[in-house]
CSV table of C-alpha atoms and ligand atoms in Angstrom, one decimal:
chain,number,residue,atom,x,y,z
A,1391,MET,CA,0.2,-0.1,0.2
A,1392,LYS,CA,1.2,3.6,-0.9
A,1393,ALA,CA,1.6,6.5,1.6
A,1394,LYS,CA,0.2,9.7,0.7
A,1395,GLU,CA,2.2,12.8,0.8
A,1396,ILE,CA,-0.2,15.7,2.1
A,1397,ALA,CA,2.7,18.1,2.8
A,1398,PRO,CA,6.7,18.0,2.6
A,1399,ASP,CA,7.8,15.3,4.7
A,1400,ILE,CA,4.4,14.5,6.0
A,1401,TYR,CA,2.5,11.3,4.9
A,1402,TRP,CA,-0.8,9.9,5.5
A,1403,VAL,CA,-0.4,6.3,6.3
A,1404,GLY,CA,-3.5,5.2,7.4
A,1405,ALA,CA,-6.6,2.7,6.5
A,1406,ILE,CA,-9.6,2.9,4.5
A,1407,ASP,CA,-12.2,0.4,6.3
A,1408,SER,CA,-15.2,0.6,3.3
A,1409,GLN,CA,-17.3,-2.3,4.9
A,1410,ILE,CA,-17.3,-0.8,8.4
A,1411,ARG,CA,-21.5,-0.3,9.4
A,1412,ASN,CA,-21.8,-0.5,12.6
A,1413,PHE,CA,-19.3,2.0,14.7
A,1414,HIS,CA,-20.7,1.7,18.2
A,1415,GLY,CA,-24.4,1.8,17.3
A,1416,TYR,CA,-24.0,4.2,14.5
A,1417,LEU,CA,-24.9,3.6,11.2
A,1418,THR,CA,-21.7,4.3,9.0
A,1419,GLN,CA,-23.0,3.6,5.3
A,1420,LYS,CA,-20.1,5.3,3.8
A,1421,GLY,CA,-17.5,3.3,5.9
A,1422,THR,CA,-14.6,5.2,7.8
A,1423,THR,CA,-10.6,5.8,7.7
A,1424,TYR,CA,-8.6,5.3,10.3
A,1425,ASN,CA,-5.8,8.1,9.8
A,1426,ALA,CA,-2.3,8.2,10.9
A,1427,TYR,CA,0.5,10.3,10.0
A,1428,LEU,CA,4.1,10.0,9.4
A,1429,ILE,CA,6.7,13.0,9.5
A,1430,ILE,CA,10.1,12.6,8.5
A,1431,ASP,CA,12.5,14.8,10.7
A,1432,GLU,CA,15.3,14.7,13.0
A,1433,LYS,CA,12.8,12.4,15.1
A,1434,ILE,CA,10.7,10.5,13.2
A,1435,THR,CA,7.4,10.6,14.4
A,1436,LEU,CA,3.9,8.5,13.8
A,1437,ILE,CA,0.7,10.3,14.9
A,1438,ASP,CA,-1.6,7.8,16.0
A,1439,THR,CA,-2.2,4.4,14.5
A,1440,VAL,CA,-5.1,2.4,13.1
A,1441,LYS,CA,-8.0,-0.1,14.2
A,1442,ASP,CA,-6.0,-3.2,14.9
A,1443,THR,CA,-8.0,-5.1,12.0
A,1444,HIS,CA,-6.1,-2.9,10.0
A,1445,THR,CA,-2.3,-2.7,11.4
A,1446,ASP,CA,-1.1,-4.7,8.3
A,1447,GLU,CA,-2.4,-1.8,5.9
A,1448,MET,CA,-0.9,1.0,8.1
A,1449,MET,CA,2.4,-0.8,8.3
A,1450,SER,CA,2.9,-1.4,4.7
A,1451,ARG,CA,2.1,2.2,4.0
A,1452,ILE,CA,4.8,3.2,6.8
A,1453,SER,CA,7.2,1.0,5.3
A,1454,ASP,CA,6.3,2.2,1.4
A,1455,ILE,CA,8.2,5.4,3.4
A,1456,ILE,CA,10.8,4.2,5.8
A,1457,ASP,CA,11.8,1.0,7.8
A,1458,PRO,CA,9.0,1.2,10.7
A,1459,SER,CA,12.0,0.3,13.2
A,1460,LYS,CA,13.4,3.7,12.4
A,1461,ILE,CA,10.4,5.4,14.3
A,1462,ASP,CA,11.7,7.4,16.9
A,1463,VAL,CA,8.5,9.3,18.3
A,1464,ILE,CA,4.5,7.8,18.5
A,1465,ILE,CA,2.0,10.7,19.4
A,1466,CYS,CA,-1.2,9.1,20.9
A,1467,ASN,CA,-3.8,11.7,20.5
A,1468,HIS,CA,-6.6,9.1,21.6
A,1469,VAL,CA,-6.4,5.8,23.4
A,1470,GLU,CA,-9.7,4.6,21.9
A,1471,PRO,CA,-8.9,1.4,20.3
A,1472,ASP,CA,-9.6,3.0,16.3
A,1473,HIS,CA,-6.5,5.2,17.0
A,1474,SER,CA,-4.2,3.2,19.6
A,1475,GLY,CA,-4.9,-0.5,18.6
A,1476,SER,CA,-2.0,-0.8,16.5
A,1477,MET,CA,0.4,0.5,19.0
A,1478,PRO,CA,1.7,-2.6,20.4
A,1479,ALA,CA,2.1,-4.0,16.6
A,1480,VAL,CA,4.1,-1.0,15.6
A,1481,LEU,CA,6.5,-0.5,18.8
A,1482,LYS,CA,7.7,-4.2,18.1
A,1483,HIS,CA,9.3,-2.7,15.5
A,1484,CYS,CA,10.4,0.2,17.3
A,1485,PRO,CA,10.7,-0.7,21.5
A,1486,ASN,CA,12.4,2.6,22.2
A,1487,ALA,CA,10.6,5.2,20.7
A,1488,THR,CA,9.1,7.9,23.0
A,1489,VAL,CA,5.2,7.7,23.2
A,1490,VAL,CA,3.9,11.1,23.6
A,1491,THR,CA,0.6,11.4,25.1
A,1492,GLY,CA,-1.2,13.1,28.3
A,1493,PRO,CA,-1.4,11.8,31.9
A,1494,THR,CA,-4.7,10.2,31.2
A,1495,GLY,CA,-3.4,9.1,27.8
A,1496,GLU,CA,0.0,7.3,29.7
A,1497,LYS,CA,-2.9,5.7,32.2
A,1498,GLY,CA,-5.5,4.4,29.2
A,1499,LEU,CA,-2.6,3.1,27.3
A,1500,ASN,CA,-1.5,1.2,30.2
A,1501,MET,CA,-4.4,-0.2,30.8
A,1502,HIS,CA,-5.4,-1.5,27.3
A,1503,TYR,CA,-2.0,-2.6,26.8
A,1504,ASN,CA,-0.5,-3.4,30.2
A,1505,ASN,CA,2.9,-2.2,28.8
A,1506,ASN,CA,6.2,-0.6,29.9
A,1507,TRP,CA,6.7,1.7,26.8
A,1508,ASN,CA,8.7,4.7,27.2
A,1509,TYR,CA,6.7,7.9,27.8
A,1510,HIS,CA,7.1,11.8,27.4
A,1511,ILE,CA,4.1,13.0,29.4
A,1512,VAL,CA,2.8,16.6,27.9
A,1513,LYS,CA,0.0,18.9,29.1
A,1514,SER,CA,-2.0,21.8,27.6
A,1515,GLY,CA,0.5,24.6,26.4
A,1516,ASP,CA,3.7,22.2,26.1
A,1517,THR,CA,5.7,22.2,22.9
A,1518,TYR,CA,7.9,19.3,21.8
A,1519,SER,CA,10.4,19.7,19.2
A,1520,ILE,CA,10.8,16.7,16.6
A,1521,GLY,CA,13.5,18.8,14.8
A,1522,LYS,CA,12.6,21.1,12.4
A,1523,ARG,CA,9.1,21.1,13.4
A,1524,SER,CA,7.8,21.6,17.0
A,1525,CYS,CA,4.4,20.1,18.3
A,1526,GLN,CA,2.2,22.3,20.5
A,1527,PHE,CA,-0.2,20.6,22.5
A,1528,VAL,CA,-3.8,21.3,23.8
A,1529,LEU,CA,-5.7,18.6,26.1
A,1530,THR,CA,-8.9,18.2,25.0
A,1531,PRO,CA,-10.3,16.0,27.4
A,1532,MET,CA,-13.9,14.4,26.6
A,1533,VAL,CA,-13.6,15.0,23.0
A,1534,HIS,CA,-14.4,12.3,22.9
A,1535,TRP,CA,-12.5,10.4,25.7
A,1536,PRO,CA,-11.0,11.8,29.1
A,1537,ASP,CA,-7.4,11.4,27.3
A,1538,ASN,CA,-8.1,13.2,24.0
A,1539,MET,CA,-5.5,16.0,23.0
A,1540,VAL,CA,-5.0,17.7,19.8
A,1541,PHE,CA,-1.9,19.5,18.7
A,1542,TYR,CA,-0.5,21.9,16.4
A,1543,ILE,CA,2.6,22.5,14.0
A,1544,PRO,CA,3.6,26.2,13.6
A,1545,GLU,CA,6.3,25.4,11.1
A,1546,GLU,CA,3.3,23.7,8.8
A,1547,LYS,CA,0.2,25.4,10.0
A,1548,ILE,CA,-1.5,22.0,10.6
A,1549,LEU,CA,-3.9,21.1,13.4
A,1550,PHE,CA,-3.5,17.4,13.9
A,1551,SER,CA,-6.9,17.2,15.7
A,1552,ASN,CA,-8.0,13.5,15.9
A,1553,ASP,CA,-11.6,12.9,16.3
A,1554,SER,CA,-12.5,16.6,16.2
A,1555,PHE,CA,-13.9,17.5,12.6
A,1556,GLY,CA,-13.9,13.8,11.9
A,1557,GLN,CA,-16.3,12.1,9.5
A,1558,HIS,CA,-17.2,8.3,9.0
A,1559,TYR,CA,-16.2,8.8,5.4
A,1560,ALA,CA,-14.1,6.3,3.4
A,1561,THR,CA,-12.7,7.4,0.3
A,1562,PRO,CA,-9.3,7.0,-1.4
A,1563,GLN,CA,-9.6,11.0,-1.7
A,1564,ARG,CA,-7.6,12.4,1.2
A,1565,PHE,CA,-8.7,16.3,1.2
A,1566,ASP,CA,-11.5,18.1,1.3
A,1567,ASP,CA,-11.7,19.4,-1.7
A,1568,GLU,CA,-11.4,16.4,-3.7
A,1569,VAL,CA,-14.9,15.0,-2.8
A,1570,VAL,CA,-18.4,16.3,-2.7
A,1571,LYS,CA,-18.1,19.6,-0.1
A,1572,ASP,CA,-21.7,18.6,0.7
A,1573,PHE,CA,-20.8,14.8,1.3
A,1574,ALA,CA,-17.9,15.8,4.0
A,1575,LEU,CA,-19.7,18.6,5.9
A,1576,PHE,CA,-22.9,16.0,5.9
A,1577,GLU,CA,-20.9,13.1,7.6
A,1578,ALA,CA,-18.7,15.8,9.7
A,1579,LYS,CA,-22.6,16.4,11.3
A,1580,LYS,CA,-23.5,13.1,11.6
A,1581,TYR,CA,-20.1,12.9,13.1
A,1582,TYR,CA,-20.5,15.3,15.6
A,1583,ALA,CA,-24.5,14.2,16.3
A,1584,ASN,CA,-23.5,10.7,17.0
A,1585,ILE,CA,-20.1,11.1,19.0
A,1586,VAL,CA,-19.5,14.6,20.1
A,1587,LEU,CA,-22.7,16.1,20.7
A,1588,PRO,CA,-22.6,15.5,24.5
A,1589,TYR,CA,-19.3,17.1,25.0
A,1590,SER,CA,-20.3,20.6,23.3
A,1591,GLY,CA,-19.2,22.5,26.6
A,1592,GLN,CA,-15.3,21.0,26.3
A,1593,VAL,CA,-15.9,21.1,22.5
A,1594,LYS,CA,-16.5,25.6,22.9
A,1595,LYS,CA,-13.1,25.0,25.3
A,1596,GLU,CA,-11.5,23.5,22.7
A,1597,LEU,CA,-12.9,25.9,19.6
A,1598,GLU,CA,-11.3,28.8,22.0
A,1599,ALA,CA,-7.8,27.0,22.6
A,1600,VAL,CA,-7.2,26.2,18.8
A,1601,SER,CA,-8.7,29.4,17.8
A,1602,GLU,CA,-5.4,31.1,18.7
A,1603,PHE,CA,-3.6,29.0,15.4
A,1604,ASP,CA,-3.3,30.1,12.1
A,1605,ILE,CA,-4.6,26.7,10.4
A,1606,SER,CA,-4.0,25.9,7.0
A,1607,MET,CA,-4.9,22.6,7.7
A,1608,ILE,CA,-6.6,20.4,10.0
A,1609,CYS,CA,-5.5,16.4,10.0
A,1610,THR,CA,-8.3,14.9,11.1
A,1611,SER,CA,-8.2,11.2,12.1
A,1612,HIS,CA,-11.5,10.0,10.4
A,1613,GLY,CA,-12.4,10.8,6.9
A,1614,VAL,CA,-10.7,13.9,4.6
A,1615,ILE,CA,-8.7,16.6,6.2
A,1616,TRP,CA,-9.6,19.7,5.8
A,1617,ARG,CA,-7.6,22.3,4.4
A,1618,SER,CA,-10.4,24.3,1.6
A,1619,TYR,CA,-13.6,24.4,3.8
A,1620,ILE,CA,-11.7,24.7,7.4
A,1621,PRO,CA,-13.8,28.4,7.5
A,1622,GLU,CA,-17.2,26.3,7.0
A,1623,ILE,CA,-16.3,23.2,9.5
A,1624,ILE,CA,-14.8,25.4,12.3
A,1625,GLU,CA,-18.4,27.7,11.8
A,1626,LEU,CA,-20.5,24.5,11.8
A,1627,TYR,CA,-18.6,23.2,15.0
A,1628,LYS,CA,-19.2,26.4,17.0
A,1629,GLU,CA,-23.5,26.3,16.0
A,1630,TRP,CA,-23.4,22.6,17.3
A,1631,ALA,CA,-21.5,23.6,20.3
A,1632,HIS,CA,-23.5,26.4,21.4
A,1633,ASN,CA,-26.7,24.3,20.3
A,1634,VAL,CA,-27.7,26.5,17.6
A,1635,THR,CA,-31.2,25.5,16.4
A,1636,GLN,CA,-33.4,26.1,13.7
A,1637,LYS,CA,-37.3,26.6,12.8
A,1638,LYS,CA,-37.4,22.6,12.3
A,1639,VAL,CA,-39.0,19.6,13.9
A,1640,VAL,CA,-37.8,16.0,13.5
A,1641,ILE,CA,-41.1,13.6,14.3
A,1642,ALA,CA,-40.1,9.6,14.9
A,1643,TYR,CA,-42.4,7.3,15.4
A,1644,ASP,CA,-43.2,3.7,15.2
A,1645,THR,CA,-46.6,2.5,14.2
A,1646,MET,CA,-48.6,-0.7,14.9
A,1647,TRP,CA,-52.3,-0.5,13.0
A,1648,LYS,CA,-51.4,3.2,11.6
A,1649,THR,CA,-53.0,5.3,14.1
A,1650,THR,CA,-49.6,6.7,15.5
A,1651,GLU,CA,-48.6,7.2,12.1
A,1652,LYS,CA,-51.8,9.1,11.1
A,1653,MET,CA,-50.8,11.2,14.5
A,1654,ALA,CA,-47.5,11.5,13.1
A,1655,ARG,CA,-48.9,13.3,10.0
A,1656,THR,CA,-51.2,15.1,11.7
A,1657,ILE,CA,-48.4,16.7,13.4
A,1658,TYR,CA,-46.7,17.1,10.4
A,1659,GLU,CA,-49.7,19.1,9.0
A,1660,ALA,CA,-49.5,21.7,12.1
A,1661,PHE,CA,-45.8,22.3,11.8
A,1662,ASP,CA,-46.0,22.7,7.7
A,1663,GLU,CA,-48.8,25.5,8.5
A,1664,LYS,CA,-46.5,27.5,10.7
A,1665,GLY,CA,-43.7,26.8,8.2
A,1666,TYR,CA,-41.4,25.0,9.9
A,1667,ASP,CA,-38.8,22.6,7.9
A,1668,ILE,CA,-39.9,19.4,8.7
A,1669,LYS,CA,-38.5,15.4,8.9
A,1670,ILE,CA,-40.9,12.4,9.6
A,1671,MET,CA,-38.9,9.5,10.2
A,1672,ASP,CA,-40.7,6.2,10.4
A,1673,LEU,CA,-38.2,4.4,13.0
A,1674,GLN,CA,-39.1,0.9,11.5
A,1675,VAL,CA,-36.8,1.9,8.0
A,1676,ASN,CA,-34.6,5.2,9.8
A,1677,HIS,CA,-31.5,4.3,11.9
A,1678,GLU,CA,-31.4,6.1,15.1
A,1679,SER,CA,-28.3,7.6,14.5
A,1680,ASP,CA,-29.8,9.4,11.3
A,1681,VAL,CA,-32.6,10.5,13.6
A,1682,MET,CA,-29.8,11.9,15.4
A,1683,THR,CA,-28.3,13.6,12.9
A,1684,GLU,CA,-31.5,15.7,11.9
A,1685,ILE,CA,-31.8,16.4,15.7
A,1686,ILE,CA,-28.7,18.5,15.9
A,1687,ASP,CA,-30.0,21.6,14.7
A,1688,ALA,CA,-33.8,20.8,15.5
A,1689,GLU,CA,-36.2,23.2,17.6
A,1690,TYR,CA,-38.6,20.5,18.4
A,1691,ILE,CA,-38.5,16.8,18.9
A,1692,CYS,CA,-42.0,14.8,18.2
A,1693,VAL,CA,-41.7,11.1,19.3
A,1694,GLY,CA,-44.5,8.9,18.6
A,1695,SER,CA,-45.6,5.0,19.7
A,1696,PRO,CA,-48.2,2.7,20.1
A,1697,THR,CA,-48.8,1.0,23.3
A,1698,LEU,CA,-47.6,-2.6,23.5
A,1699,ASN,CA,-47.9,-4.7,26.5
A,1700,SER,CA,-47.6,-1.8,28.7
A,1701,GLU,CA,-44.6,-0.4,26.9
A,1702,MET,CA,-43.8,1.6,24.3
A,1703,MET,CA,-42.7,-0.5,20.8
A,1704,ALA,CA,-38.6,-1.6,20.9
A,1705,ASN,CA,-38.0,0.7,18.0
A,1706,VAL,CA,-38.8,3.6,19.8
A,1707,ALA,CA,-37.3,2.7,23.2
A,1708,LYS,CA,-34.2,1.6,21.3
A,1709,PHE,CA,-34.1,5.2,19.3
A,1710,LEU,CA,-35.0,6.9,22.9
A,1711,THR,CA,-32.0,5.1,24.9
A,1712,TYR,CA,-29.6,6.2,21.7
A,1713,MET,CA,-30.8,9.9,21.9
A,1714,ARG,CA,-31.0,10.0,25.5
A,1715,GLY,CA,-27.1,9.4,25.8
A,1716,LEU,CA,-26.3,11.7,23.4
A,1717,ALA,CA,-29.1,14.7,24.0
A,1718,PRO,CA,-28.2,18.0,23.7
A,1719,LYS,CA,-28.2,19.8,26.9
A,1720,ASP,CA,-31.2,22.7,27.0
A,1721,GLY,CA,-33.4,24.5,24.7
A,1722,ARG,CA,-34.8,21.3,22.9
A,1723,LYS,CA,-38.9,21.4,23.1
A,1724,ALA,CA,-40.8,18.0,22.8
A,1725,ILE,CA,-43.9,16.3,21.6
A,1726,ALA,CA,-44.8,12.7,23.0
A,1727,PHE,CA,-48.0,11.1,21.0
A,1728,GLY,CA,-49.4,7.7,20.8
A,1729,SER,CA,-52.2,5.0,20.4
A,1730,TYR,CA,-53.1,2.6,23.0
A,1731,GLY,CA,-56.2,0.1,22.8
A,1732,TRP,CA,-57.1,-0.2,26.6
A,1733,ASN,CA,-54.0,0.9,28.5
A,1734,ALA,CA,-52.4,4.0,27.8
A,1735,LYS,CA,-48.8,3.8,28.6
A,1736,SER,CA,-46.3,4.4,25.6
A,1737,VAL,CA,-47.1,8.3,26.1
A,1738,PRO,CA,-45.8,8.5,29.8
A,1739,HIS,CA,-42.6,6.3,28.9
A,1740,ILE,CA,-41.6,8.9,26.1
A,1741,GLU,CA,-42.3,11.8,28.4
A,1742,GLN,CA,-39.9,10.0,30.7
A,1743,TYR,CA,-37.3,9.9,28.3
A,1744,PHE,CA,-37.7,13.5,27.3
A,1745,LYS,CA,-37.6,14.6,31.1
A,1746,ASP,CA,-34.1,12.7,31.5
A,1747,SER,CA,-33.4,14.2,28.0
A,1748,ASN,CA,-33.8,17.7,29.8
A,1749,PHE,CA,-36.0,18.5,26.9
A,1750,ASP,CA,-39.5,20.9,27.9
A,1751,VAL,CA,-42.3,18.5,26.8
A,1752,VAL,CA,-44.8,20.9,25.6
A,1753,LEU,CA,-47.9,18.6,24.9
A,1754,SER,CA,-48.4,15.1,25.1
A,1755,LEU,CA,-51.0,13.3,22.6
A,1756,ASN,CA,-53.1,9.9,23.3
A,1757,GLN,CA,-55.3,8.3,21.1
A,1758,GLN,CA,-57.3,5.6,21.7
A,1759,TYR,CA,-58.3,2.9,18.8
A,1760,ARG,CA,-58.7,4.9,15.3
A,1761,PRO,CA,-59.2,8.5,15.3
A,1762,THR,CA,-62.2,10.4,13.7
A,1763,GLU,CA,-61.7,13.7,11.9
A,1764,GLU,CA,-62.7,15.1,14.7
A,1765,ASP,CA,-60.2,13.7,16.9
A,1766,LEU,CA,-57.2,14.5,14.2
A,1767,GLU,CA,-58.4,17.9,13.9
A,1768,SER,CA,-58.4,18.2,17.7
A,1769,ILE,CA,-54.6,16.8,17.4
A,1770,LYS,CA,-53.6,19.4,14.7
A,1771,ALA,CA,-55.3,22.4,16.8
A,1772,GLN,CA,-53.5,21.4,20.2
A,1773,THR,CA,-50.2,21.2,18.2
A,1774,ILE,CA,-50.9,24.4,16.5
A,1775,ASN,CA,-51.5,26.0,19.6
A,1776,VAL,CA,-48.5,25.3,21.5
A,1777,LEU,CA,-46.4,26.5,18.4
A,1778,SER,CA,-48.4,29.9,18.3
B,1055,LIG,FE1,-12.3,7.8,16.4
B,1055,LIG,FE2,-13.1,8.5,20.0
B,1055,LIG,O1,-12.4,7.5,18.5
């Protein structure tokens, strides 16, 4: 496998995982890449590694440039195994290499790999020279694990951002301007919604810290490298981190005998009348990670389920559990709706999930058996009323 030179003496030596579709529950329709980078300087430096399933691919790319035994430094920006998984294999070639990481990085690497590697521990503000180039570190805990960090090379104006600004997007192209721009930005949005969203507070701090840097390239650890659309991706990260919403609603539901679906479509009509952008998503055919991507900028979230054996439908419970873990922290309004035969239990269950997610429940709608035209008119009127 060939390495790709992305700047003089700086190479992408990562791996392309076109087949992965489940990334801890996130549906990755476009696969992903695990990006590792190699810098040929006085100290030959490897930046992150790849998932262990792709070790051979990365090693062949490194070997395209140098003998791996010549690696002097491995910078570990993040312990999660999609980036550190191949470190034991690399360090077999260069056991005396220095592993540069933060304090929680060292702890995490020891807990994962039970090693006695040579560590150089950095904190925010530290600089580490690799020769002609220097690495300026910023610890970014919880974007997305406690150990995350990023670093900037001023001589190259490159930010190595690890998970931040990443996209699960498998492509042989390495740069944002070599792919369809909207695809890259959409996958970055999906990535933020499904990985980064709970940590928006920490993202704000990271954005503030990296605003000090004059950046010409953001080398992420997943997907394409940003070089042409840096202002766009930074601006989007600011919006997502600051929980900026649009005049938009997401209506997600499952249905048994079509009553809950009729309620969903009636709620749709109400929002439509008020000029909202609307995403209506049947949970039988839409994956929860795709629903989350729409929720990230939605002012309203409506969730519906019939009652099934005193519970909500399993598809809805799965979605709500997933959403509760990722929920934006404030400013979202919610409507719970559902149908029942003799035991109206689904709507209270949905309400509880909304409350656990810190959403403001503005309306709850229950419908027994089949709705009449009058029932549907009432549902529409109640919905319009809370929007007024
Ligand atoms: Fe791509 Fe949090 O690892």
